Amino acid sequence: MSMDITPMVASGRKIVSSYGDGLFRFGAEKAEGSVLLFPNEFMRWPHIDMTTVTEDSFADVIERAGQIDILLLGMGTRMQPVKTAWRNALRPHGIVIEPMDTGAACRTFNVLLSEERRVAAALIAV
């Protein structure tokens, strides 16, 4: 007997169904390269690693500040310290940044989304 462990989420939500080989899958949809992921949409994020990320890289997240409390930062294959400037850019908008490796960020996003939390993710492709 098999068990379905797919989290239950509202229709139209972007659950990460797989990641790796430089892409992400959200059900039948796929995105190549890094992405900004929101509950109902995703967009290309033009970073291949954390070295090119600046405060301006979070502009699309800040634009949706009224809909987001937590930004999961998937930093690639391993977690790194978060720059104070990034935290300072998001804090005035009520957004807390939580760093982790990309795999953990994908799994955490799915759990928080299934709990109806106000979450987004910035994910470096692995």
PDB file of C-alpha atoms in Angstrom:
ATOM      1  CA  MET A   1       0.000   0.000   0.000  1.00  0.00           C
ATOM      2  CA  SER A   2       1.392   3.443  -0.900  1.00  0.00           C
ATOM      3  CA  MET A   3       0.800   6.638   1.046  1.00  0.00           C
ATOM      4  CA  ASP A   4       0.348  10.053  -0.543  1.00  0.00           C
ATOM      5  CA  ILE A   5       2.256  12.598   1.569  1.00  0.00           C
ATOM      6  CA  THR A   6       1.675  15.590  -0.703  1.00  0.00           C
ATOM      7  CA  PRO A   7       0.667  18.542   1.475  1.00  0.00           C
ATOM      8  CA  MET A   8      -2.898  19.756   1.054  1.00  0.00           C
ATOM      9  CA  VAL A   9      -2.966  23.301  -0.270  1.00  0.00           C
ATOM     10  CA  ALA A  10      -5.497  25.562  -1.925  1.00  0.00           C
ATOM     11  CA  SER A  11      -5.856  25.370  -5.686  1.00  0.00           C
ATOM     12  CA  GLY A  12      -3.422  27.574  -7.579  1.00  0.00           C
ATOM     13  CA  ARG A  13      -0.728  27.480  -4.903  1.00  0.00           C
ATOM     14  CA  LYS A  14       2.856  26.857  -6.054  1.00  0.00           C
ATOM     15  CA  ILE A  15       4.090  23.776  -4.199  1.00  0.00           C
ATOM     16  CA  VAL A  16       7.672  22.795  -5.059  1.00  0.00           C
ATOM     17  CA  SER A  17       7.339  19.265  -6.422  1.00  0.00           C
ATOM     18  CA  SER A  18      11.045  18.854  -7.254  1.00  0.00           C
ATOM     19  CA  TYR A  19      14.308  20.732  -7.577  1.00  0.00           C
ATOM     20  CA  GLY A  20      17.816  20.013  -8.856  1.00  0.00           C
ATOM     21  CA  ASP A  21      19.792  19.969 -12.097  1.00  0.00           C
ATOM     22  CA  GLY A  22      19.384  23.746 -12.260  1.00  0.00           C
ATOM     23  CA  LEU A  23      15.592  23.803 -12.259  1.00  0.00           C
ATOM     24  CA  PHE A  24      12.468  23.763 -10.109  1.00  0.00           C
ATOM     25  CA  ARG A  25       9.147  22.067 -10.763  1.00  0.00           C
ATOM     26  CA  PHE A  26       5.788  23.283  -9.485  1.00  0.00           C
ATOM     27  CA  GLY A  27       3.438  20.511 -10.540  1.00  0.00           C
ATOM     28  CA  ALA A  28       3.344  20.590 -14.352  1.00  0.00           C
ATOM     29  CA  GLU A  29       5.215  23.913 -14.494  1.00  0.00           C
ATOM     30  CA  LYS A  30       8.988  24.209 -14.459  1.00  0.00           C
ATOM     31  CA  ALA A  31      11.486  27.030 -14.100  1.00  0.00           C
ATOM     32  CA  GLU A  32      15.111  26.892 -15.121  1.00  0.00           C
ATOM     33  CA  GLY A  33      17.573  28.747 -12.929  1.00  0.00           C
ATOM     34  CA  SER A  34      16.989  30.622  -9.702  1.00  0.00           C
ATOM     35  CA  VAL A  35      13.506  31.852  -8.782  1.00  0.00           C
ATOM     36  CA  LEU A  36      11.511  34.097  -6.493  1.00  0.00           C
ATOM     37  CA  LEU A  37       8.593  32.004  -5.298  1.00  0.00           C
ATOM     38  CA  PHE A  38       5.340  33.364  -3.939  1.00  0.00           C
ATOM     39  CA  PRO A  39       2.228  31.387  -2.946  1.00  0.00           C
ATOM     40  CA  ASN A  40       0.541  31.929  -6.331  1.00  0.00           C
ATOM     41  CA  GLU A  41       3.394  32.696  -8.717  1.00  0.00           C
ATOM     42  CA  PHE A  42       7.095  32.414  -9.404  1.00  0.00           C
ATOM     43  CA  MET A  43       9.491  34.533 -11.405  1.00  0.00           C
ATOM     44  CA  ARG A  44      13.045  34.249 -12.626  1.00  0.00           C
ATOM     45  CA  TRP A  45      15.657  35.526 -10.145  1.00  0.00           C
ATOM     46  CA  PRO A  46      18.865  36.361 -12.043  1.00  0.00           C
ATOM     47  CA  HIS A  47      21.409  34.977  -9.553  1.00  0.00           C
ATOM     48  CA  ILE A  48      23.515  31.846  -9.918  1.00  0.00           C
ATOM     49  CA  ASP A  49      24.958  32.196  -6.419  1.00  0.00           C
ATOM     50  CA  MET A  50      24.780  34.554  -3.445  1.00  0.00           C
ATOM     51  CA  THR A  51      27.745  36.715  -4.542  1.00  0.00           C
ATOM     52  CA  THR A  52      25.597  38.853  -6.859  1.00  0.00           C
ATOM     53  CA  VAL A  53      22.661  39.323  -4.467  1.00  0.00           C
ATOM     54  CA  THR A  54      22.157  42.885  -3.195  1.00  0.00           C
ATOM     55  CA  GLU A  55      19.393  44.676  -1.298  1.00  0.00           C
ATOM     56  CA  ASP A  56      17.855  45.543  -4.674  1.00  0.00           C
ATOM     57  CA  SER A  57      17.514  41.819  -5.413  1.00  0.00           C
ATOM     58  CA  PHE A  58      14.591  41.766  -2.970  1.00  0.00           C
ATOM     59  CA  ALA A  59      12.570  44.540  -4.662  1.00  0.00           C
ATOM     60  CA  ASP A  60       9.850  42.139  -5.879  1.00  0.00           C
ATOM     61  CA  VAL A  61       9.557  40.731  -2.347  1.00  0.00           C
ATOM     62  CA  ILE A  62       9.282  44.205  -0.817  1.00  0.00           C
ATOM     63  CA  GLU A  63       6.649  45.083  -3.420  1.00  0.00           C
ATOM     64  CA  ARG A  64       4.491  42.279  -1.944  1.00  0.00           C
ATOM     65  CA  ALA A  65       5.288  43.140   1.690  1.00  0.00           C
ATOM     66  CA  GLY A  66       1.635  43.218   2.710  1.00  0.00           C
ATOM     67  CA  GLN A  67       1.360  39.553   1.708  1.00  0.00           C
ATOM     68  CA  ILE A  68       4.635  38.203   3.159  1.00  0.00           C
ATOM     69  CA  ASP A  69       5.918  37.746   6.706  1.00  0.00           C
ATOM     70  CA  ILE A  70       8.750  35.286   6.051  1.00  0.00           C
ATOM     71  CA  LEU A  71      11.251  35.126   3.205  1.00  0.00           C
ATOM     72  CA  LEU A  72      13.056  31.804   2.983  1.00  0.00           C
ATOM     73  CA  LEU A  73      16.454  32.297   1.386  1.00  0.00           C
ATOM     74  CA  GLY A  74      17.643  29.139  -0.358  1.00  0.00           C
ATOM     75  CA  MET A  75      21.362  29.849  -0.673  1.00  0.00           C
ATOM     76  CA  GLY A  76      22.393  26.942  -2.901  1.00  0.00           C
ATOM     77  CA  THR A  77      24.065  23.792  -1.579  1.00  0.00           C
ATOM     78  CA  ARG A  78      24.925  25.271   1.808  1.00  0.00           C
ATOM     79  CA  MET A  79      23.740  28.005   4.123  1.00  0.00           C
ATOM     80  CA  GLN A  80      25.847  31.137   4.568  1.00  0.00           C
ATOM     81  CA  PRO A  81      25.565  34.144   6.868  1.00  0.00           C
ATOM     82  CA  VAL A  82      22.946  36.679   5.784  1.00  0.00           C
ATOM     83  CA  LYS A  83      24.250  40.169   5.182  1.00  0.00           C
ATOM     84  CA  THR A  84      22.975  42.722   7.671  1.00  0.00           C
ATOM     85  CA  ALA A  85      22.065  45.026   4.772  1.00  0.00           C
ATOM     86  CA  TRP A  86      19.626  42.389   3.454  1.00  0.00           C
ATOM     87  CA  ARG A  87      17.923  42.069   6.845  1.00  0.00           C
ATOM     88  CA  ASN A  88      17.814  45.862   7.153  1.00  0.00           C
ATOM     89  CA  ALA A  89      16.220  46.196   3.714  1.00  0.00           C
ATOM     90  CA  LEU A  90      13.399  43.774   4.601  1.00  0.00           C
ATOM     91  CA  ARG A  91      12.799  44.550   8.287  1.00  0.00           C
ATOM     92  CA  PRO A  92      11.006  47.925   7.794  1.00  0.00           C
ATOM     93  CA  HIS A  93       8.493  46.073   5.607  1.00  0.00           C
ATOM     94  CA  GLY A  94       7.764  43.479   8.307  1.00  0.00           C
ATOM     95  CA  ILE A  95       9.589  40.670   6.495  1.00  0.00           C
ATOM     96  CA  VAL A  96      11.925  38.305   8.328  1.00  0.00           C
ATOM     97  CA  ILE A  97      14.597  36.560   6.261  1.00  0.00           C
ATOM     98  CA  GLU A  98      15.399  32.922   7.102  1.00  0.00           C
ATOM     99  CA  PRO A  99      18.545  31.522   5.456  1.00  0.00           C
ATOM    100  CA  MET A 100      19.040  27.835   4.646  1.00  0.00           C
ATOM    101  CA  ASP A 101      20.255  25.645   1.815  1.00  0.00           C
ATOM    102  CA  THR A 102      17.963  25.506  -1.218  1.00  0.00           C
ATOM    103  CA  GLY A 103      16.637  22.008  -0.515  1.00  0.00           C
ATOM    104  CA  ALA A 104      15.613  22.935   3.013  1.00  0.00           C
ATOM    105  CA  ALA A 105      14.024  26.157   1.734  1.00  0.00           C
ATOM    106  CA  CYS A 106      11.905  24.209  -0.792  1.00  0.00           C
ATOM    107  CA  ARG A 107      10.683  21.762   1.853  1.00  0.00           C
ATOM    108  CA  THR A 108      10.051  24.527   4.403  1.00  0.00           C
ATOM    109  CA  PHE A 109       8.150  26.593   1.823  1.00  0.00           C
ATOM    110  CA  ASN A 110       5.815  23.659   1.141  1.00  0.00           C
ATOM    111  CA  VAL A 111       5.130  23.114   4.845  1.00  0.00           C
ATOM    112  CA  LEU A 112       4.528  26.797   5.597  1.00  0.00           C
ATOM    113  CA  LEU A 113       2.314  27.170   2.543  1.00  0.00           C
ATOM    114  CA  SER A 114       0.234  24.173   3.613  1.00  0.00           C
ATOM    115  CA  GLU A 115      -0.184  25.911   6.989  1.00  0.00           C
ATOM    116  CA  GLU A 116      -1.492  29.019   5.163  1.00  0.00           C
ATOM    117  CA  ARG A 117       1.495  31.062   6.352  1.00  0.00           C
ATOM    118  CA  ARG A 118       2.472  34.277   4.556  1.00  0.00           C
ATOM    119  CA  VAL A 119       5.688  32.983   2.991  1.00  0.00           C
ATOM    120  CA  ALA A 120       7.881  33.599  -0.030  1.00  0.00           C
ATOM    121  CA  ALA A 121      11.209  32.117  -1.092  1.00  0.00           C
ATOM    122  CA  ALA A 122      14.263  33.337  -2.973  1.00  0.00           C
ATOM    123  CA  LEU A 123      15.873  30.174  -4.303  1.00  0.00           C
ATOM    124  CA  ILE A 124      19.304  29.729  -5.854  1.00  0.00           C
ATOM    125  CA  ALA A 125      19.109  26.814  -8.317  1.00  0.00           C
ATOM    126  CA  VAL A 126      21.151  23.736  -7.477  1.00  0.00           C
TER     127      VAL A 126
END
